[in-house]
Short mmCIF file of C-alpha atoms and ligand atoms in Angstrom, two decimals:
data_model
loop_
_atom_site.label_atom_id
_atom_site.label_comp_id
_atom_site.label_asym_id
_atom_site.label_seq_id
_atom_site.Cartn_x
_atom_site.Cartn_y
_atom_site.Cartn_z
CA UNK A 1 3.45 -27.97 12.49
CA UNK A 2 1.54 -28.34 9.09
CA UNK A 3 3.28 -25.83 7.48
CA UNK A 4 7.09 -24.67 7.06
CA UNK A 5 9.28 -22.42 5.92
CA UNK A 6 10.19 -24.01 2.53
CA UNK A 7 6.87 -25.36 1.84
CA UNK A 8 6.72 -22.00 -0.36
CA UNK A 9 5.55 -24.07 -3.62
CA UNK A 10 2.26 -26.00 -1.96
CA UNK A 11 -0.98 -25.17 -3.69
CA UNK A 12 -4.54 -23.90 -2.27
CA UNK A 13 -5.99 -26.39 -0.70
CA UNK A 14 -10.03 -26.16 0.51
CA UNK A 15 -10.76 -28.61 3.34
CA UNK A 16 -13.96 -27.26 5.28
CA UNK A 17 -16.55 -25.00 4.64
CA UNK A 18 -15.37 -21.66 4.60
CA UNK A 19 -15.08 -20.00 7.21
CA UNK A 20 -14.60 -24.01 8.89
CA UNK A 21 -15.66 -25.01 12.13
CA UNK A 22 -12.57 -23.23 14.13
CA UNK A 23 -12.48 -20.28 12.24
CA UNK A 24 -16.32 -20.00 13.49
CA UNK A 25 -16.25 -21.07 16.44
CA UNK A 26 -12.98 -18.08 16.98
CA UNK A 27 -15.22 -15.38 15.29
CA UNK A 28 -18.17 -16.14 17.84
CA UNK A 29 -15.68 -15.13 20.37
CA UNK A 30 -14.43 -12.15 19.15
CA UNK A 31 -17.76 -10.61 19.04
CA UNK A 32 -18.03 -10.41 22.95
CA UNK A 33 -14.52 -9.25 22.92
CA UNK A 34 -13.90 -7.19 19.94
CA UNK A 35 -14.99 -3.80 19.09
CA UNK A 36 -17.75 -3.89 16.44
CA UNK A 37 -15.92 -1.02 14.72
CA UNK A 38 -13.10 -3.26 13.00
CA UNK A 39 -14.39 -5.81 10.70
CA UNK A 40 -13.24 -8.59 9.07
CA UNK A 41 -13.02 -8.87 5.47
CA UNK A 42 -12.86 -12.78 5.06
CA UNK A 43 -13.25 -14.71 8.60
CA UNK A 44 -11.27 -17.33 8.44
CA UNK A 45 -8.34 -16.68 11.29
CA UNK A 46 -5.10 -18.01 10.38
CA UNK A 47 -2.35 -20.18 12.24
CA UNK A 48 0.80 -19.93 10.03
CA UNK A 49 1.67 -19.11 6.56
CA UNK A 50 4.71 -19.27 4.32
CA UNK A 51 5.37 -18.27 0.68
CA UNK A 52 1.84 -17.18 -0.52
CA UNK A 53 -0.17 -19.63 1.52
CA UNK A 54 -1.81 -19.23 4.41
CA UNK A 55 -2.80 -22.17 6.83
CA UNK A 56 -6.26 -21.20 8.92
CA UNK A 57 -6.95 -22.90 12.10
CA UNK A 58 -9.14 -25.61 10.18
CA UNK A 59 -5.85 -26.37 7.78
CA UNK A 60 -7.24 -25.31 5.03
CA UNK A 61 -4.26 -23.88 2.47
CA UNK A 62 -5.77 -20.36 1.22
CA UNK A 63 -3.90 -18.56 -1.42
CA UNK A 64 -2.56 -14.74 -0.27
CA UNK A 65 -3.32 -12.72 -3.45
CA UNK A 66 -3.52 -9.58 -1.20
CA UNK A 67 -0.01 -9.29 1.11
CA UNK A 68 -1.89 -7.86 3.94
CA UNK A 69 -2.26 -4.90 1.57
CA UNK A 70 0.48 -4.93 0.39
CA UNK A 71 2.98 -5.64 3.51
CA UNK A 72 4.41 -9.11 3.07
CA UNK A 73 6.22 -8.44 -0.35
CA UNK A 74 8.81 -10.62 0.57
CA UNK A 75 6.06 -13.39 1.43
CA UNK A 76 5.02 -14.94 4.86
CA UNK A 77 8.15 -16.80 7.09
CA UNK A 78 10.95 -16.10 5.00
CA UNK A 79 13.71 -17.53 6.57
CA UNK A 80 16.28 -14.46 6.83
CA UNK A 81 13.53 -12.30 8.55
CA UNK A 82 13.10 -14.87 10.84
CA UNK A 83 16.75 -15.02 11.82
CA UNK A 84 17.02 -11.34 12.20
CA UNK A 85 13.99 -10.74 13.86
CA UNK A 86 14.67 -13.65 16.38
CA UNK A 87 18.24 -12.23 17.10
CA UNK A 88 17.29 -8.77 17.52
CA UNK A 89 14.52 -10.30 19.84
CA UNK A 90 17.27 -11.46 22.11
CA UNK A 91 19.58 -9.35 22.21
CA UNK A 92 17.50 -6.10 23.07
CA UNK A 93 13.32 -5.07 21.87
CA UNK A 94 13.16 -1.94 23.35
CA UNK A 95 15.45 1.09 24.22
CA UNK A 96 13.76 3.94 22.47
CA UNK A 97 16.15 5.49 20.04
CA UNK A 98 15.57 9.01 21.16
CA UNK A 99 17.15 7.97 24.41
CA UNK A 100 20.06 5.52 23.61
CA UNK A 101 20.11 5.12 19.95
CA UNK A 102 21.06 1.52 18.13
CA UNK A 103 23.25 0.87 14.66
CA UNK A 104 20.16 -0.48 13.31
CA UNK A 105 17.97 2.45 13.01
CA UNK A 106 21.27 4.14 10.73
CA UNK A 107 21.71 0.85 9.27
CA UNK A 108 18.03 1.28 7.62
CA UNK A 109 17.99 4.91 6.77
CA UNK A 110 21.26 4.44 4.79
CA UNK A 111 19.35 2.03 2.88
CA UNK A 112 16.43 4.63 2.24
CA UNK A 113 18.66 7.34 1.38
CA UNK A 114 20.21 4.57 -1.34
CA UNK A 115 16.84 3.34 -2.74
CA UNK A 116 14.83 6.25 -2.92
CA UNK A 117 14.52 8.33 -5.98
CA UNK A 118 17.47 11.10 -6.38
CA UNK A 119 20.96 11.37 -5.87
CA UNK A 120 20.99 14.25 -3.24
CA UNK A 121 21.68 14.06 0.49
CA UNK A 122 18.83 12.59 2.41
CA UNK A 123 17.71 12.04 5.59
CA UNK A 124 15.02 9.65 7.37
CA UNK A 125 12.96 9.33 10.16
CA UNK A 126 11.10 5.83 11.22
CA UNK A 127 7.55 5.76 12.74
CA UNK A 128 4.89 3.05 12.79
CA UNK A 129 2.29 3.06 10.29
CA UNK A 130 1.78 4.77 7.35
CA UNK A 131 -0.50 7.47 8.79
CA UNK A 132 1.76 8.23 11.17
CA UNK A 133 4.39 9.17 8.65
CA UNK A 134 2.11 10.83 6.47
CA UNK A 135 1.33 12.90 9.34
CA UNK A 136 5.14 13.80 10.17
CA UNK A 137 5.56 14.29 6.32
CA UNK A 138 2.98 17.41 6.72
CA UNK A 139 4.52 18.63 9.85
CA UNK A 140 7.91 18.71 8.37
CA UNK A 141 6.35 19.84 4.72
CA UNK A 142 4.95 22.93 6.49
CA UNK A 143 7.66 23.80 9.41
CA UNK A 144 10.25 23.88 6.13
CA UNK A 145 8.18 25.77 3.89
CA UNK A 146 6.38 28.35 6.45
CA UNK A 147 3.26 27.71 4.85
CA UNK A 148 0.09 25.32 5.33
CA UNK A 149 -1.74 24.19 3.58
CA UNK A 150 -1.38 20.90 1.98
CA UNK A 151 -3.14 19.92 -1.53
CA UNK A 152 -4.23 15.93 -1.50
CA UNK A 153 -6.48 14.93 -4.84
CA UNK A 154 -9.97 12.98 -5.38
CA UNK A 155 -9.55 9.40 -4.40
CA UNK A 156 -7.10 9.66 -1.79
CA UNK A 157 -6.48 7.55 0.55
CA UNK A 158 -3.68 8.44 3.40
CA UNK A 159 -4.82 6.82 6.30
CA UNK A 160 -6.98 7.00 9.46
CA UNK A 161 -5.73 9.44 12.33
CA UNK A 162 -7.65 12.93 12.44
CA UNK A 163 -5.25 14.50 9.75
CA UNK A 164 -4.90 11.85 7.46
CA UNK A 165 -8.53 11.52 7.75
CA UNK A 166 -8.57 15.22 6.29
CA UNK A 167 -6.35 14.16 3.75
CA UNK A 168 -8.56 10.92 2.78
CA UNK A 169 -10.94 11.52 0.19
CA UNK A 170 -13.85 8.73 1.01
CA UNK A 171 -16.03 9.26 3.94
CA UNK A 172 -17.58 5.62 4.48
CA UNK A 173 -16.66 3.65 6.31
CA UNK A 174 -13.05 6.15 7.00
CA UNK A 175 -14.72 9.34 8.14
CA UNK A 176 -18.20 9.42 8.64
CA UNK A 177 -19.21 11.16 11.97
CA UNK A 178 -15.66 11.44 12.89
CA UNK A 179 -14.71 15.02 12.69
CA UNK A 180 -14.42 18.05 12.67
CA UNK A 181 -10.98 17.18 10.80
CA UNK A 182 -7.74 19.35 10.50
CA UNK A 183 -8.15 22.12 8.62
CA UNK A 184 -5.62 23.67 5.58
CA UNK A 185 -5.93 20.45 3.48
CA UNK A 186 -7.55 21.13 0.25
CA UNK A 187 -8.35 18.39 -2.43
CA UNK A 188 -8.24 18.83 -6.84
CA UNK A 189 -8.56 16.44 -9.17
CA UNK A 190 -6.48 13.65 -9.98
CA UNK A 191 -5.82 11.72 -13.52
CA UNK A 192 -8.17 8.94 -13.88
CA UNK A 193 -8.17 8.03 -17.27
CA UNK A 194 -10.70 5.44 -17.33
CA UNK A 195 -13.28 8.03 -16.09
CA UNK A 196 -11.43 11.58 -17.54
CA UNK A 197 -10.26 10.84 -20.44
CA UNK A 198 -8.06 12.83 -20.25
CA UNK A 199 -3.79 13.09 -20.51
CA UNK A 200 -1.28 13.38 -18.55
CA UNK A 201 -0.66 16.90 -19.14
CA UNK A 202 -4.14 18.19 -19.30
CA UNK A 203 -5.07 16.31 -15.77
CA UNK A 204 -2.49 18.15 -14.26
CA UNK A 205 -2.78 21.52 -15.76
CA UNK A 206 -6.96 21.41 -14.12
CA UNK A 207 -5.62 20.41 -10.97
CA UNK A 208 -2.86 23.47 -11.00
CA UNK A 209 -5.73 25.38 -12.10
CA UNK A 210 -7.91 24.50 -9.16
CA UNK A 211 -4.98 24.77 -6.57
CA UNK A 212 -3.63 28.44 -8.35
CA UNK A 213 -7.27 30.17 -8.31
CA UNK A 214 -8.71 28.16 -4.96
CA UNK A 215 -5.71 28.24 -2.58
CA UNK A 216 -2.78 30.48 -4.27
CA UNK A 217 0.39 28.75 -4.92
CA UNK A 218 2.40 31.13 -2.72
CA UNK A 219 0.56 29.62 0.31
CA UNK A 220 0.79 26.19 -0.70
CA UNK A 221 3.69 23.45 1.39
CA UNK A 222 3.00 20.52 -0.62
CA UNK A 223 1.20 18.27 -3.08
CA UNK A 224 0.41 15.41 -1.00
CA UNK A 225 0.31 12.32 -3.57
CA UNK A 226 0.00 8.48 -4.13
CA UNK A 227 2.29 7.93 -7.81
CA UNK A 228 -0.61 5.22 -7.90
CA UNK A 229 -3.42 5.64 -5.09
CA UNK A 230 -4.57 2.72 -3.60
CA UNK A 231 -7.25 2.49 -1.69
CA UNK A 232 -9.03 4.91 -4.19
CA UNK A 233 -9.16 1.88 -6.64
CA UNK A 234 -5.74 1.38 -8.15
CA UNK A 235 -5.81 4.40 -10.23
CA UNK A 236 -2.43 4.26 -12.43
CA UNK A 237 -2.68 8.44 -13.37
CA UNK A 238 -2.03 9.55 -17.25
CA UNK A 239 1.43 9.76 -18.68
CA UNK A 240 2.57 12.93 -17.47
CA UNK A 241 0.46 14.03 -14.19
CA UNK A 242 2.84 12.99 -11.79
CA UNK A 243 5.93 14.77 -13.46
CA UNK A 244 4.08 17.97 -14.08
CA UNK A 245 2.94 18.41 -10.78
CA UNK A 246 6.02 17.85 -9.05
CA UNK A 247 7.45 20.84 -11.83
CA UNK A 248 4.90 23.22 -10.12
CA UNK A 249 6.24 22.48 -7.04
CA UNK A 250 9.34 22.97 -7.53
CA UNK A 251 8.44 26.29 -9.45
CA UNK A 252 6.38 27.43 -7.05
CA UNK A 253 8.34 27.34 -3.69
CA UNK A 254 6.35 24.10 -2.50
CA UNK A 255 6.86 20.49 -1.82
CA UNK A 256 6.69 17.51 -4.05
CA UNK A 257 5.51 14.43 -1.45
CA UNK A 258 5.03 11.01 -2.93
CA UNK A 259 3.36 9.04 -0.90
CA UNK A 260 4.72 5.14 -1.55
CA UNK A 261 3.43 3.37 1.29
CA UNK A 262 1.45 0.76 -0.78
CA UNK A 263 3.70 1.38 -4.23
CA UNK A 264 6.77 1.11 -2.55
CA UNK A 265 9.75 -1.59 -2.12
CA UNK A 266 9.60 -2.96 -5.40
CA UNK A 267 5.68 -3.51 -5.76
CA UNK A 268 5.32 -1.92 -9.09
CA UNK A 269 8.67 -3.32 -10.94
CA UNK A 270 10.84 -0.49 -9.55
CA UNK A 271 11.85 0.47 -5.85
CA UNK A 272 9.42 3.12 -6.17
CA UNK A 273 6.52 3.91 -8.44
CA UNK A 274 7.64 7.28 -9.23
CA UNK A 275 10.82 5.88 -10.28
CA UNK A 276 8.97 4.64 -13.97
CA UNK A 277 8.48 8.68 -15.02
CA UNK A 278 12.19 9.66 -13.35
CA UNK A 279 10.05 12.22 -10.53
CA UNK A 280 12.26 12.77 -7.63
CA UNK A 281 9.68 13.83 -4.26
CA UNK A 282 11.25 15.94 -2.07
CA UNK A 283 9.88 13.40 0.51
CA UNK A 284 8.60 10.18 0.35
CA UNK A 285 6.83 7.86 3.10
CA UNK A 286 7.41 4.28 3.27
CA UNK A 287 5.52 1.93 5.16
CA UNK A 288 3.41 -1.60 4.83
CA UNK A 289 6.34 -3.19 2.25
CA UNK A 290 9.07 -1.91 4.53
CA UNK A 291 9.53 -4.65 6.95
CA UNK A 292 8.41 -8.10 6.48
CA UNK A 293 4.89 -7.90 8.51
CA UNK A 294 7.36 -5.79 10.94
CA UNK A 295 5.44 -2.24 11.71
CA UNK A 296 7.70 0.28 10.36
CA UNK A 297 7.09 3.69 8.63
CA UNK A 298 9.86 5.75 7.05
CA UNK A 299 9.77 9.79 5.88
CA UNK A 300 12.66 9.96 4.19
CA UNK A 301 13.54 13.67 2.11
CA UNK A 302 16.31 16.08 1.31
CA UNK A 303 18.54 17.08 4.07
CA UNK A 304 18.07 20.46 4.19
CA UNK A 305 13.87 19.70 4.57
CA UNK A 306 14.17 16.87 6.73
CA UNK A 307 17.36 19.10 9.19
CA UNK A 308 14.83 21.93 9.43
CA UNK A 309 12.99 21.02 12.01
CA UNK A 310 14.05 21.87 15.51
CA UNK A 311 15.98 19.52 17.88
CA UNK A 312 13.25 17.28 19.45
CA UNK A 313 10.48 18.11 17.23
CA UNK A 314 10.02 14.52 15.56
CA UNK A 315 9.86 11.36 17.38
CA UNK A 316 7.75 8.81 19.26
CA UNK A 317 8.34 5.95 21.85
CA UNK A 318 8.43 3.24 19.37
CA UNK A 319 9.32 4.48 16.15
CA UNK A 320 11.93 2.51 14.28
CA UNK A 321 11.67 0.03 16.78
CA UNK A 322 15.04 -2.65 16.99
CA UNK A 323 12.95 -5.54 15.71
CA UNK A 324 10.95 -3.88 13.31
CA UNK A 325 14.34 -2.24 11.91
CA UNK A 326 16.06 -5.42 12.34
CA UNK A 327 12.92 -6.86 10.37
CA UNK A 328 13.46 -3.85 7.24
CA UNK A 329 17.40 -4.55 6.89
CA UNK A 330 16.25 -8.34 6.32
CA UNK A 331 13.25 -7.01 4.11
CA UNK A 332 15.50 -4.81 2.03
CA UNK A 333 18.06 -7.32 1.32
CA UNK A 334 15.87 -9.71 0.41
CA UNK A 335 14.07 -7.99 -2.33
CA UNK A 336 17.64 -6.86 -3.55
CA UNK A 337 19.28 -10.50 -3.90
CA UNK A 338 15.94 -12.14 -5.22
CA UNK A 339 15.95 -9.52 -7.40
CA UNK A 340 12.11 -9.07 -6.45
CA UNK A 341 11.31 -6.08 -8.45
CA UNK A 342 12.04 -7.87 -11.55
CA UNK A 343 10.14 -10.64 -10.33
CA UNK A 344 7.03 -8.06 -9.78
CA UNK A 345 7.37 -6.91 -13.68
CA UNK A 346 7.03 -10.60 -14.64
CA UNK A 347 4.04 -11.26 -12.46
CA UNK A 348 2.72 -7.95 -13.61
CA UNK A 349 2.29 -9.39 -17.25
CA UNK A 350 1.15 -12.58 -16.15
CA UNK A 351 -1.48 -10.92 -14.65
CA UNK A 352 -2.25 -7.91 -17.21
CA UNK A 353 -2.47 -10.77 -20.10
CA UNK A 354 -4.68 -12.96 -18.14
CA UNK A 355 -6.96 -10.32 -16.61
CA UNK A 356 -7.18 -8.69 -20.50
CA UNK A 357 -8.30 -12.36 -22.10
CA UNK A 358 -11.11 -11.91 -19.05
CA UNK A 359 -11.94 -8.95 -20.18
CA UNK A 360 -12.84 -9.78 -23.58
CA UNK A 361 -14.50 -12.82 -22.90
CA UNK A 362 -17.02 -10.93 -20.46
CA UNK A 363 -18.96 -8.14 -20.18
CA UNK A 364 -19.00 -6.52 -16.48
CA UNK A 365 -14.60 -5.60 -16.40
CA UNK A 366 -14.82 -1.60 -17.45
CA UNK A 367 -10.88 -1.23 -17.14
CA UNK A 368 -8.35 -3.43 -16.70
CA UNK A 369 -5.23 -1.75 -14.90
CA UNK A 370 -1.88 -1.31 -12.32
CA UNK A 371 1.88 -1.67 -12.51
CA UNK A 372 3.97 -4.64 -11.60
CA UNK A 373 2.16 -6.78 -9.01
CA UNK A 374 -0.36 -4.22 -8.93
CA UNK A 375 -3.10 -5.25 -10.99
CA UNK A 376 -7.03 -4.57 -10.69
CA UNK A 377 -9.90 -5.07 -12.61
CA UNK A 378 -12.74 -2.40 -12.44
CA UNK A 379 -16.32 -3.62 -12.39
CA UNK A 380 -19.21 -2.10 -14.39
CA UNK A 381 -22.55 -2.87 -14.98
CA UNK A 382 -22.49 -4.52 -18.52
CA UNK A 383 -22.83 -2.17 -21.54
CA UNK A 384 -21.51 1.27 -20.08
CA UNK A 385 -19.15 2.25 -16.95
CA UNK A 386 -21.69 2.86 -14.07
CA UNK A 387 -19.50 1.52 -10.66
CA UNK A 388 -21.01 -1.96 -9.94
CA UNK A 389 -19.70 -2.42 -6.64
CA UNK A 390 -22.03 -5.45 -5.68
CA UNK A 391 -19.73 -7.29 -8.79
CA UNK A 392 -16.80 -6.73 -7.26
CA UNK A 393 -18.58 -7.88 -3.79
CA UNK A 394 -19.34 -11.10 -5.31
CA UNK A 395 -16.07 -11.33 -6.83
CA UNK A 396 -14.45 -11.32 -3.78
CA UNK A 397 -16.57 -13.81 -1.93
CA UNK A 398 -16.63 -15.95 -4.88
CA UNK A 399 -12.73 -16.37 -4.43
CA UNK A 400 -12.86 -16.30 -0.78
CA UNK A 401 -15.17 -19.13 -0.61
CA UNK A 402 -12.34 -21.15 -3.42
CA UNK A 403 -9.56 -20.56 -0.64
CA UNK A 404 -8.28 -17.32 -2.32
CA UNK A 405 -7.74 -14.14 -0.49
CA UNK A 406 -8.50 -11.22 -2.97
CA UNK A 407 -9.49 -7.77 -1.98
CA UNK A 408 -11.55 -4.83 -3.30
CA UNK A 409 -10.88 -1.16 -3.00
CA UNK A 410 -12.03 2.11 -4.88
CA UNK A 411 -14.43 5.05 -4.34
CA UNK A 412 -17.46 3.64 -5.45
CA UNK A 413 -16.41 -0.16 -4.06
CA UNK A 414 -16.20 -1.69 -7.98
CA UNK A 415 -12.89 -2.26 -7.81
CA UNK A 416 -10.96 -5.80 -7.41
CA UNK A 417 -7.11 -5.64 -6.73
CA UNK A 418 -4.40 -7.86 -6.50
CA UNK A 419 -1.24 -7.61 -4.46
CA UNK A 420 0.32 -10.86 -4.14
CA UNK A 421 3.85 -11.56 -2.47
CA UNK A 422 6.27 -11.41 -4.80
CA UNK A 423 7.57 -14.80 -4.64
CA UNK A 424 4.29 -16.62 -5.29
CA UNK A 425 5.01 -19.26 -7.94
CA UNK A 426 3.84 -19.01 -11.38
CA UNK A 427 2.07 -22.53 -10.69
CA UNK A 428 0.21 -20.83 -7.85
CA UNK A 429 -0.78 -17.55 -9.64
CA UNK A 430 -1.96 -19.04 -12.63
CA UNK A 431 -4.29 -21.29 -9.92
CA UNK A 432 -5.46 -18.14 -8.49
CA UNK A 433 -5.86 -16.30 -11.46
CA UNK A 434 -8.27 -19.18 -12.92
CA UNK A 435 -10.53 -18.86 -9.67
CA UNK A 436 -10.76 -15.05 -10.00
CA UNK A 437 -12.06 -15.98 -13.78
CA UNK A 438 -14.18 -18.28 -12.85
CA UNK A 439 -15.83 -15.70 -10.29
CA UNK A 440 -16.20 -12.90 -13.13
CA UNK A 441 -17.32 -15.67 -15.72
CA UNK A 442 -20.25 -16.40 -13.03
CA UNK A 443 -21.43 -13.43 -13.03
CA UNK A 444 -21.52 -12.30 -16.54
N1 PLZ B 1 -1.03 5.78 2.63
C1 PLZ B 1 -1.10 5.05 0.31
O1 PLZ B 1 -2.30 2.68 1.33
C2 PLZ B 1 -2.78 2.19 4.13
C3 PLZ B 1 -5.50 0.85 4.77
C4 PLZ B 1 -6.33 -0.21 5.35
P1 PLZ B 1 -1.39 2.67 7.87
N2 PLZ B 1 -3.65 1.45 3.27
C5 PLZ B 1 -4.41 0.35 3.87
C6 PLZ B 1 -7.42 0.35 6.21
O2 PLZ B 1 -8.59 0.20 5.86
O3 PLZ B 1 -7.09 0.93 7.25
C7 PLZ B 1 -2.16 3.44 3.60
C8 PLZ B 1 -1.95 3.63 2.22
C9 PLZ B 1 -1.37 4.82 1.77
C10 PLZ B 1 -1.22 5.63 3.96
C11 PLZ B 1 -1.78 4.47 4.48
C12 PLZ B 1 -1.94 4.35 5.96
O4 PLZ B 1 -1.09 3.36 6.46
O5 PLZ B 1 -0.15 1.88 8.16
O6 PLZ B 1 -2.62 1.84 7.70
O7 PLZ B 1 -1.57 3.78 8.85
#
């Protein structure tokens, strides 16, 4: 064992090359094995983790400043999941809870009905990934409404089956030459201030324009939404957008659907991202954050949306599986008692400061942005704010090659984000932080 569960505070620590001997020697092999169609972003295969360090198979200690996207919140082998997971392992993994239902799966949904935005009656239904709820989020959207189609905005990211490919905005590498893709799903713009200039209000009055004179609000379900999208590169929208656009819906007969699945569980500083304007969705998905590393995917909404559908018509072998629920309960509590959304507001200005003093000291960081522990920098080439994705390329490999595991996102590529658990130590930020400087310094 060269790592355990209370070594939370040890520091990055490079020992090979990177990727080292083992972690080579393990990628050779997956190539004869593994399709070429998943890749890799940094090759270096891990043994065991805790905290926010990962140990690879060649011991080196590499710092986690992504989560997994944005999964292990809670950080890697925390010591209550493990307890609950291992006792839920034993006792029973499997019965399918549309067969012989468990406490557990209640036990989880009376904790999303409590931590999700509103005070109205709510119901829940698990699933297993975040596209998967997405996709029951649409079915129910439309079954309660009686209408189709769905309205998703530039830069969207939702995930990877054939309708959330629809609803995904960027084609490479997500949806090139995989269609024809579900039809109904129209896209507007979204608020990007860096790049509109515009407000709150006035990015959401063109987008109601778009949807009113392209689709017709009378045969609209729902505005499909991330309160701050992801993938798309970490665009936090205007003041404003969010709130007026769930006022449409609500005016206009359709839904409101927030989709949290990388905001969620206390990321941002609040349960919720759309908790910081006071927007209640009419449903919300939940995924990644939910569970520990556990796969588990939530729709949670109001009663009378979610109780509309007909007996039988949601469901799935594995969704809200006993460990993975057993996994959430442990998640859940743990961000309560550690109190880990305040802890995300503090990390959040630890990294806003730092990532602003880069700013000004070089010349390639257009915009410096996110909420909580949701911060990104957005690369440009120097002097204007043309996407200069090759910056953030070399970014990322810069701090890969240090030990640090960083990730990019956005549109055009440009964009570097970071997601770390939420119980990384200052100590270990700030030594993050510093190699993520050094990376942009390099280059400027
Ligand atoms: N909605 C907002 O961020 C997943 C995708 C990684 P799944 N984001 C990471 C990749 O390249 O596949 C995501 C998201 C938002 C939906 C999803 C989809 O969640 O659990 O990956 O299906």
């Amino acid at each position: 064992m060269t790592i355990t569960t209370t070594d939370v505070g040890i520091m990055r620590d490079v020992r090979t090359a990177i990727p080292g001997p083992n972690s080579q020697a393990l990628h050779a092999r997956r190539q004869a094995v593994v399709s070429a169609g998943l890749t890799n972003g940094f090759p270096v295969y891990i043994e065991r983790a805790a905290g926010a360090i990962l140990v690879d198979v060649d011991q080196n200690r590499l710092l986690d400043l992504g989560s997994g996207i944005a999964v292990t919140s809670v950080g890697h082998a925390v010591p209550a999941i493990i307890d609950a997971v291992s006792r839920q392992v034993a006792d029973f993994t499997h019965t399918c809870f549309m067969v012989t239902p468990y406490e557990e799966y209640i036990e989880v949904c009376e904790e999303l009905a409590r931590i999700t935005p509103g005070t109205h009656a709510k119901t829940s239904a698990l699933f297993n990934s975040g596209a998967e709820a997405v996709e029951n989020a649409v079915k129910i959207a439309r079954y309660a409404t009686g209408r189709s189609a769905i309205i998703v905005v530039d830069h969207a990211y939702h995930g990877r089956t054939n309708l959330t490919m629809a609803l995904t905005a960027k084609n490479m590498p997500y949806k090139d030459h995989f269609g024809p893709f579900a039809p109904e799903v129209y896209r507007v713009a979204t608020s990007y201030p860096y790049r509109d200039g515009l407000s709150g209000p006035e990015a959401a009055a063109r987008a109601i324009a778009e949807i009113e004179t392209t689709v017709g609000a009378n045969n609209v379900a729902a505005i499909l939404i991330e309160p701050i999208q992801g993938e798309g590169g970490f665009i936090v929208p205007a003041e404003g957008f969010l709130p007026a656009l769930s006022q449409w819906t609500a005016d206009n007969g359709a839904l409101f659907i927030a989709d949290e699945i990388q905001t969620g569980f206390c990321r941002t500083g609040r349960w919720f991202a759309v908790d910081h304007e006071g927007v209640i969705p009419d449903i919300i998905t939940t995924a990644k954050g939910f569970a520990g590393g556990m796969p588990l995917a939530g729709v949670t909404g109001r009663a009378e949306i979610m109780n509309a559908i007909h007996e039988g018509g949601l469901g799935g072998t594995y969704g809200g599986n006993p460990v993975a629920v057993a996994a959430a309960i442990a998640t859940i509590a743990t961000l309560r008692d550690q109190n880990l959304a305040e802890r995300a507001t503090v990390l959040g200005e630890h990294m806003m400061s730092s990532l602003r003093q880069l700013q000004s000291e070089t010349t390639i960081i257009g915009e410096v942005r996110g909420r909580g522990a949701m911060a990104a920098i957005e690369l440009v080439v120097a002097g204007g704010n043309i996407p200069n994705a090759a910056a953030a390329k070399a970014v990322v490999n810069y701090c890969n090659q240090q030990g640090v595991v960083a990730i990019s996102c956005g549109t055009y590529g440009n964009v570097v984000r970071l997601l770390p658990p939420l119980v990384i130590t200052d100590e270990q930020l700030t030594d993050g932080l510093s190699v993520l400087a050094d990376a942009v310094r390099s280059l400027s």
